[in-house]
PDB file of C-alpha atoms in Angstrom:
ATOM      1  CA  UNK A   1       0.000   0.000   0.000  1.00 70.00           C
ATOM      2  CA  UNK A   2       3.038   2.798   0.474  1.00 80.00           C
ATOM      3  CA  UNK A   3       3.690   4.469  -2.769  1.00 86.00           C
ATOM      4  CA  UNK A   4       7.897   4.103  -1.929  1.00 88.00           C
ATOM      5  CA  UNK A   5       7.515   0.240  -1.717  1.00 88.00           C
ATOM      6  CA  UNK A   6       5.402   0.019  -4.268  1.00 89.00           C
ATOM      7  CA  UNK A   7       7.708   2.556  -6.376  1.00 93.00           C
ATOM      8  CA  UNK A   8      10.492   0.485  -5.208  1.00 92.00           C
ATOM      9  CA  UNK A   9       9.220  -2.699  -6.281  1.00 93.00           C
ATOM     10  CA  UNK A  10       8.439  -1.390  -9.755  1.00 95.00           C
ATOM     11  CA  UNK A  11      11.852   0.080  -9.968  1.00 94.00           C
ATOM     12  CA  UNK A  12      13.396  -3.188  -9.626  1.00 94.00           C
ATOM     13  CA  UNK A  13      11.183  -5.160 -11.961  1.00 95.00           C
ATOM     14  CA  UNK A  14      11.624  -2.685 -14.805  1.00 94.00           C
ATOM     15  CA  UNK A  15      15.188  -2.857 -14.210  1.00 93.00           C
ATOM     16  CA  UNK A  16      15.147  -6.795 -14.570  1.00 92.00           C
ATOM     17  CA  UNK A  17      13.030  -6.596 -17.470  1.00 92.00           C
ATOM     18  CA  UNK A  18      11.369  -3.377 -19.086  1.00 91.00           C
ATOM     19  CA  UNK A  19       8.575  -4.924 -21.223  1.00 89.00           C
ATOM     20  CA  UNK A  20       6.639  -6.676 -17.682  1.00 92.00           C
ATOM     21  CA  UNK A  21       3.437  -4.971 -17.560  1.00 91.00           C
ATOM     22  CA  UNK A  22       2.967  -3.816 -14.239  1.00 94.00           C
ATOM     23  CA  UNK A  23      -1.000  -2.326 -12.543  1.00 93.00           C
ATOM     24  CA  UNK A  24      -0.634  -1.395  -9.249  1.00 92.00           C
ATOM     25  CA  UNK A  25      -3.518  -1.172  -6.601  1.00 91.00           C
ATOM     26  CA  UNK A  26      -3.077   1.008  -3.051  1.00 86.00           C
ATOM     27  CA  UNK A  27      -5.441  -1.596  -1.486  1.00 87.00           C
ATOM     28  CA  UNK A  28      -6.850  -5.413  -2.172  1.00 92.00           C
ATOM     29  CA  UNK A  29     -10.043  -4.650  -3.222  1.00 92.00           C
ATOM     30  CA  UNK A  30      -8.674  -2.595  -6.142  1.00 91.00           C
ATOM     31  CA  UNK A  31      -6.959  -5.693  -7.077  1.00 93.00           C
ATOM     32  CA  UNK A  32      -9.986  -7.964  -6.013  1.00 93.00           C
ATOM     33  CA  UNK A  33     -12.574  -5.696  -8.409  1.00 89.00           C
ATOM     34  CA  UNK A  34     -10.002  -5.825 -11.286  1.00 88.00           C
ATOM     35  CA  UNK A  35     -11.035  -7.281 -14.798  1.00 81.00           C
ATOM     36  CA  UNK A  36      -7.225  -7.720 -15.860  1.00 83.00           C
ATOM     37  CA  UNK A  37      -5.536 -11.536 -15.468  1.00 84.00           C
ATOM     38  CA  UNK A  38      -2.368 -11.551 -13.409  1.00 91.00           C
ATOM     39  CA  UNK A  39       0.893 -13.845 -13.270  1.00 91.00           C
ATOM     40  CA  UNK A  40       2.195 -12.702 -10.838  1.00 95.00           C
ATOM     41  CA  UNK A  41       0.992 -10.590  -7.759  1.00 96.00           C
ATOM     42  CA  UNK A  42       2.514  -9.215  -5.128  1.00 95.00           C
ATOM     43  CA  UNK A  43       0.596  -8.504  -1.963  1.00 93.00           C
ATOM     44  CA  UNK A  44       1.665  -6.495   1.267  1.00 92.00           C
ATOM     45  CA  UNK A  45      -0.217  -7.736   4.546  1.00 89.00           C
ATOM     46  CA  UNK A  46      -1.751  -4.317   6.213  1.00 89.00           C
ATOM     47  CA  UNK A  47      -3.629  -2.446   3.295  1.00 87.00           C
ATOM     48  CA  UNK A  48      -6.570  -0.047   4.148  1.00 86.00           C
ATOM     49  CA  UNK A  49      -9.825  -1.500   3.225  1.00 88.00           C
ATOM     50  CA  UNK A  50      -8.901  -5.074   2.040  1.00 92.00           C
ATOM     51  CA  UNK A  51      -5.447  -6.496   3.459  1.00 92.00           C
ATOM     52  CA  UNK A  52      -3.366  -8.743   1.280  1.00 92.00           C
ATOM     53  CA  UNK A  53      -3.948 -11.784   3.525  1.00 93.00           C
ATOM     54  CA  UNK A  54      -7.760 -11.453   2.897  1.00 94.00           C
ATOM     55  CA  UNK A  55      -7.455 -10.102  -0.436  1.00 95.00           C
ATOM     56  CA  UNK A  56      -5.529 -13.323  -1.502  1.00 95.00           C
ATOM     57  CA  UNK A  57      -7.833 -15.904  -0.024  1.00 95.00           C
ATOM     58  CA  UNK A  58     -10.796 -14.155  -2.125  1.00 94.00           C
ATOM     59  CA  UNK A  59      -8.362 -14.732  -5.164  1.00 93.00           C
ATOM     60  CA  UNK A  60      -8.088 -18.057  -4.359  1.00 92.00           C
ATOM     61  CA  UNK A  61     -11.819 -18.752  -3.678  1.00 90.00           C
ATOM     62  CA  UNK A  62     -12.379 -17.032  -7.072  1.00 87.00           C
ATOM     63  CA  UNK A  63      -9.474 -19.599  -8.501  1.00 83.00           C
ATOM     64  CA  UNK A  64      -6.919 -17.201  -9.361  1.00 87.00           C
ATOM     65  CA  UNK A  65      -3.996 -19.209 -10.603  1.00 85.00           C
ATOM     66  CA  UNK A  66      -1.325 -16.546 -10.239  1.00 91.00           C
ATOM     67  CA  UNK A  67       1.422 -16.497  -8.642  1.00 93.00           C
ATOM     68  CA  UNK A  68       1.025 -14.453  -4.990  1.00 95.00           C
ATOM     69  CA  UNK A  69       3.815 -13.353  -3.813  1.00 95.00           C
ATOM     70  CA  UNK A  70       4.058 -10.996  -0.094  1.00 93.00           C
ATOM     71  CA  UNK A  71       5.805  -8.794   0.031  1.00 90.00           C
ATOM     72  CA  UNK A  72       5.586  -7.468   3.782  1.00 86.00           C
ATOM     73  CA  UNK A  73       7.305  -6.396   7.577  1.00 84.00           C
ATOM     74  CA  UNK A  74       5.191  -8.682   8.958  1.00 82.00           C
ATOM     75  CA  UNK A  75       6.784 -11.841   9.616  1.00 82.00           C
ATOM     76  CA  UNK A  76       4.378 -13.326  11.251  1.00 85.00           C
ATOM     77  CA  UNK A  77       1.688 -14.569   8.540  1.00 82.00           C
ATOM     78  CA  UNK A  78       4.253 -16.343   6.725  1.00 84.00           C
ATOM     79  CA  UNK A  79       2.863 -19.826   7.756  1.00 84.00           C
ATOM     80  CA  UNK A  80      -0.529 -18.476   6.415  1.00 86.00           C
ATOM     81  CA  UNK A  81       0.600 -17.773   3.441  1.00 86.00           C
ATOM     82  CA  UNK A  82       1.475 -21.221   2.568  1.00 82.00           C
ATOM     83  CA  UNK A  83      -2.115 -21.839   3.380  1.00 87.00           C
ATOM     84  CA  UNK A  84      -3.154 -19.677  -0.029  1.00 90.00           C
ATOM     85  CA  UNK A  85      -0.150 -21.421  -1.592  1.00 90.00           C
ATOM     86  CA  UNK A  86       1.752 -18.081  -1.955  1.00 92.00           C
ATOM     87  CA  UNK A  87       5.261 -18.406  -3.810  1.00 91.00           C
ATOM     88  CA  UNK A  88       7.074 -17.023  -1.807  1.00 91.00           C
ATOM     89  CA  UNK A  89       7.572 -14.483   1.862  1.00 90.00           C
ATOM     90  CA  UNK A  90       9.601 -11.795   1.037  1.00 91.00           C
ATOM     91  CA  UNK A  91      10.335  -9.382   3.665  1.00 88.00           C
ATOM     92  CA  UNK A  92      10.589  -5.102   3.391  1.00 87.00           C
ATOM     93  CA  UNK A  93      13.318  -3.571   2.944  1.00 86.00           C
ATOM     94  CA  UNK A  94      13.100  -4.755  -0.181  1.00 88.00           C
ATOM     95  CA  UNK A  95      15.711  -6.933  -1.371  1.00 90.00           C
ATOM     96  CA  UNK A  96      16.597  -6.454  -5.078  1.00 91.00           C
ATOM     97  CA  UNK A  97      18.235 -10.187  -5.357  1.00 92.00           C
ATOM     98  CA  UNK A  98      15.648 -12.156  -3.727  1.00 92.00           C
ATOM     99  CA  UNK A  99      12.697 -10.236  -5.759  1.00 94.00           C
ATOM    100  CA  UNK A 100      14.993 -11.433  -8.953  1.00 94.00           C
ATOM    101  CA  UNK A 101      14.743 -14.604  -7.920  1.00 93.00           C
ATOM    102  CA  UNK A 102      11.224 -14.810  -7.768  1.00 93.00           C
ATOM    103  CA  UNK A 103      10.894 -13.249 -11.075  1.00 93.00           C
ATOM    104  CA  UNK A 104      12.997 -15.831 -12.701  1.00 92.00           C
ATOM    105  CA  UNK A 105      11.010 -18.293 -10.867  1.00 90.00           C
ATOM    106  CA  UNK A 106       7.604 -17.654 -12.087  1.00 90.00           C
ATOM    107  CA  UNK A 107       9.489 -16.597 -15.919  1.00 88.00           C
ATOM    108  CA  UNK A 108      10.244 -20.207 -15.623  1.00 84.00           C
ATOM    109  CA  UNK A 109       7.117 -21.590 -14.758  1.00 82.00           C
ATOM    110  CA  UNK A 110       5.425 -19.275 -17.176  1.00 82.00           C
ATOM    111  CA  UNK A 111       7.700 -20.751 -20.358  1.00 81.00           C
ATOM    112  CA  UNK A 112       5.759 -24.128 -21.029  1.00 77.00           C
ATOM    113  CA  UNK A 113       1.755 -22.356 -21.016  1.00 79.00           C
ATOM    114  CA  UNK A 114       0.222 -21.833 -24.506  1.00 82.00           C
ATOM    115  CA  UNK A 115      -0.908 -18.329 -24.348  1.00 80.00           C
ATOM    116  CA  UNK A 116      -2.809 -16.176 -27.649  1.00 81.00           C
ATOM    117  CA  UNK A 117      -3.368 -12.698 -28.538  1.00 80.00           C
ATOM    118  CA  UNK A 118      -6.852 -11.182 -28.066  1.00 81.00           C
ATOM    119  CA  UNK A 119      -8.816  -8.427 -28.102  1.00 76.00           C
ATOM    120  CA  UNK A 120     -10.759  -6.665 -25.377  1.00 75.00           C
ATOM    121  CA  UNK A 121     -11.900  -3.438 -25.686  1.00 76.00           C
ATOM    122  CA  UNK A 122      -9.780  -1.963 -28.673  1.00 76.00           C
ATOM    123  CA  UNK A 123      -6.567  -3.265 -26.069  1.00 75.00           C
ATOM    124  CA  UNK A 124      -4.373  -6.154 -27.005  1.00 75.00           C
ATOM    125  CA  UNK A 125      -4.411  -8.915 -24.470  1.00 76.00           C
ATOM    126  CA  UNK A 126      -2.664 -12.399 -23.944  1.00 78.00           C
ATOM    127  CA  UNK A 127      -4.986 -15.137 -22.451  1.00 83.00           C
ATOM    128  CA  UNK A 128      -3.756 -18.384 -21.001  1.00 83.00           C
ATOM    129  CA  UNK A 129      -5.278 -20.911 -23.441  1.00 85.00           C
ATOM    130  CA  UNK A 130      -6.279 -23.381 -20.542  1.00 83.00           C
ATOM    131  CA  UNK A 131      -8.743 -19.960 -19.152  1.00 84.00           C
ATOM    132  CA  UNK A 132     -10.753 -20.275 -22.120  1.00 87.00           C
ATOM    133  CA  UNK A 133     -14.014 -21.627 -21.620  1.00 88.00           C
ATOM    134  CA  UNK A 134     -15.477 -21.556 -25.258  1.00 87.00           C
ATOM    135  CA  UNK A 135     -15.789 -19.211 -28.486  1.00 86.00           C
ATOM    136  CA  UNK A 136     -19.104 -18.051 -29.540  1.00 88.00           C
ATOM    137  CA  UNK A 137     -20.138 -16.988 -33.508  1.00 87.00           C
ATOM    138  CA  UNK A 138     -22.780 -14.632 -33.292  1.00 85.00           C
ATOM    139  CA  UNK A 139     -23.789 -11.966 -36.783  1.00 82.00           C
ATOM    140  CA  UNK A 140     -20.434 -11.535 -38.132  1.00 79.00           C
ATOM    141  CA  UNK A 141     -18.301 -11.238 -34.677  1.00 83.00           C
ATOM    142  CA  UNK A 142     -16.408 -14.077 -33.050  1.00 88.00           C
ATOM    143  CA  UNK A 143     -16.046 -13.869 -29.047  1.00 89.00           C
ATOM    144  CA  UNK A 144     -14.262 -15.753 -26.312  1.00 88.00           C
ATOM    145  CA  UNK A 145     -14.668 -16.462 -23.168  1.00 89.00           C
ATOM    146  CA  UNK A 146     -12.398 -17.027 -20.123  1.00 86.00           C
ATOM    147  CA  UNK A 147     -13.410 -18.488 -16.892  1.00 81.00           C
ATOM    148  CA  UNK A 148     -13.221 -15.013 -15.478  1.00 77.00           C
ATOM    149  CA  UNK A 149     -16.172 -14.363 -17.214  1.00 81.00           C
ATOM    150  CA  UNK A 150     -14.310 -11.676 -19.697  1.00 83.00           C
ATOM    151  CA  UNK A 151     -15.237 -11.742 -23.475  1.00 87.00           C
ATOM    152  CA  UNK A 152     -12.788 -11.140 -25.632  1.00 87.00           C
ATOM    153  CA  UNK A 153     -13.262 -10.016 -29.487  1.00 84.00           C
ATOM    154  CA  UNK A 154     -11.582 -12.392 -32.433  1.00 83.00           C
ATOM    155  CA  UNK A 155     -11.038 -10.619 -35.414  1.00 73.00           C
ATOM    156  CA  UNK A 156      -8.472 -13.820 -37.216  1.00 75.00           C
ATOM    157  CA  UNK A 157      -9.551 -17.012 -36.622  1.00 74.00           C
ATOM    158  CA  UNK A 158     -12.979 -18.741 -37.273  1.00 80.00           C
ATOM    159  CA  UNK A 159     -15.084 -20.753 -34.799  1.00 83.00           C
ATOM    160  CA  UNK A 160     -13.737 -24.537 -37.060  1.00 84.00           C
ATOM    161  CA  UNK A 161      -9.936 -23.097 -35.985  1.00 82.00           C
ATOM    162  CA  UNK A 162     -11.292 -22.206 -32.457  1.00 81.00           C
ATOM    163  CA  UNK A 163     -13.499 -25.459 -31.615  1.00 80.00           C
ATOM    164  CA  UNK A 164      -9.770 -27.775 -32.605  1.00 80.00           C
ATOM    165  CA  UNK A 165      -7.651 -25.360 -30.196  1.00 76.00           C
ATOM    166  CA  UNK A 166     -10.385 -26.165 -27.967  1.00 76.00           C
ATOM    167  CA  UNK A 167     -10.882 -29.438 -28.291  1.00 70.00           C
TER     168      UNK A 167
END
């Protein structure tokens, strides 16, 4: 929640690589109300309205599949947040190495998932194939939909192409 962590942490991400789209939130129910799809999210524990602890349970009762990471002064959750399968505990001060590390980590885990180019809203997105739930044909417009309940517009491929990446 305190812009110099936060401006910190995006500091140090750009640095490691400059093309990682980053959306930050001052609170967890910014994050919890957002329509966006996240790889990675990192989550301090004391946040006014919504704290990370909470906000990250509601992700995973929604089944978000990202990667949570805290980042936090408060070492004392850090058994909880193997209860919400976090990735990792890091603790503030920042440290630059460790946050690396985790970055690498989830690149990693990231390299073997099918992902495709769509469009919502006139803005260029990249869905995780297994989050579709099925493609739609309706007057001359195809649309997809993800299991967050977003509907995305398909302006190359037909529904034949879509139903086979479907199966």
């Amino acid at each position: 929640d305190e812009k110099r962590y936060r401006e910190e942490t995006i500091n140090c991400i750009q640095e490691y690589d400059a093309s990682i789209q980053i959306v930050e939130f001052e609170d967890g129910s910014g994050l919890i109300n957002a329509k966006e799809t996240f790889d990675l999210i990192l989550l301090d524990i004391e946040m006014p309205e919504l704290d990370g602890m909470s906000a990250a349970k509601l992700l995973r009762k929604q089944k978000v599949d990202a990667e949570i990471v805290f980042l936090t002064s408060y070492e004392k959750y850090i058994y909880d947040a193997f209860d919400i399968r976090a990735l990792q505990f890091l603790k503030k001060p920042l440290e630059k190495e460790r946050l690396i590390k985790v970055l690498r980590m989830v690149e990693e885990s990231l390299a073997g998932i099918e992902r495709i180019e769509l469009m919502l809203e006139d803005e260029t997105c990249y869905v995780k194939l297994k989050d579709i739930v099925y493609a739609e044909a309706y007057g001359d417009g195809l649309y997809i939909f993800d299991r967050m309940g977003l509907v995305y517009e398909e302006r190359r491929g037909t529904i034949k192409k879509w139903a086979e990446k479907l199966e």
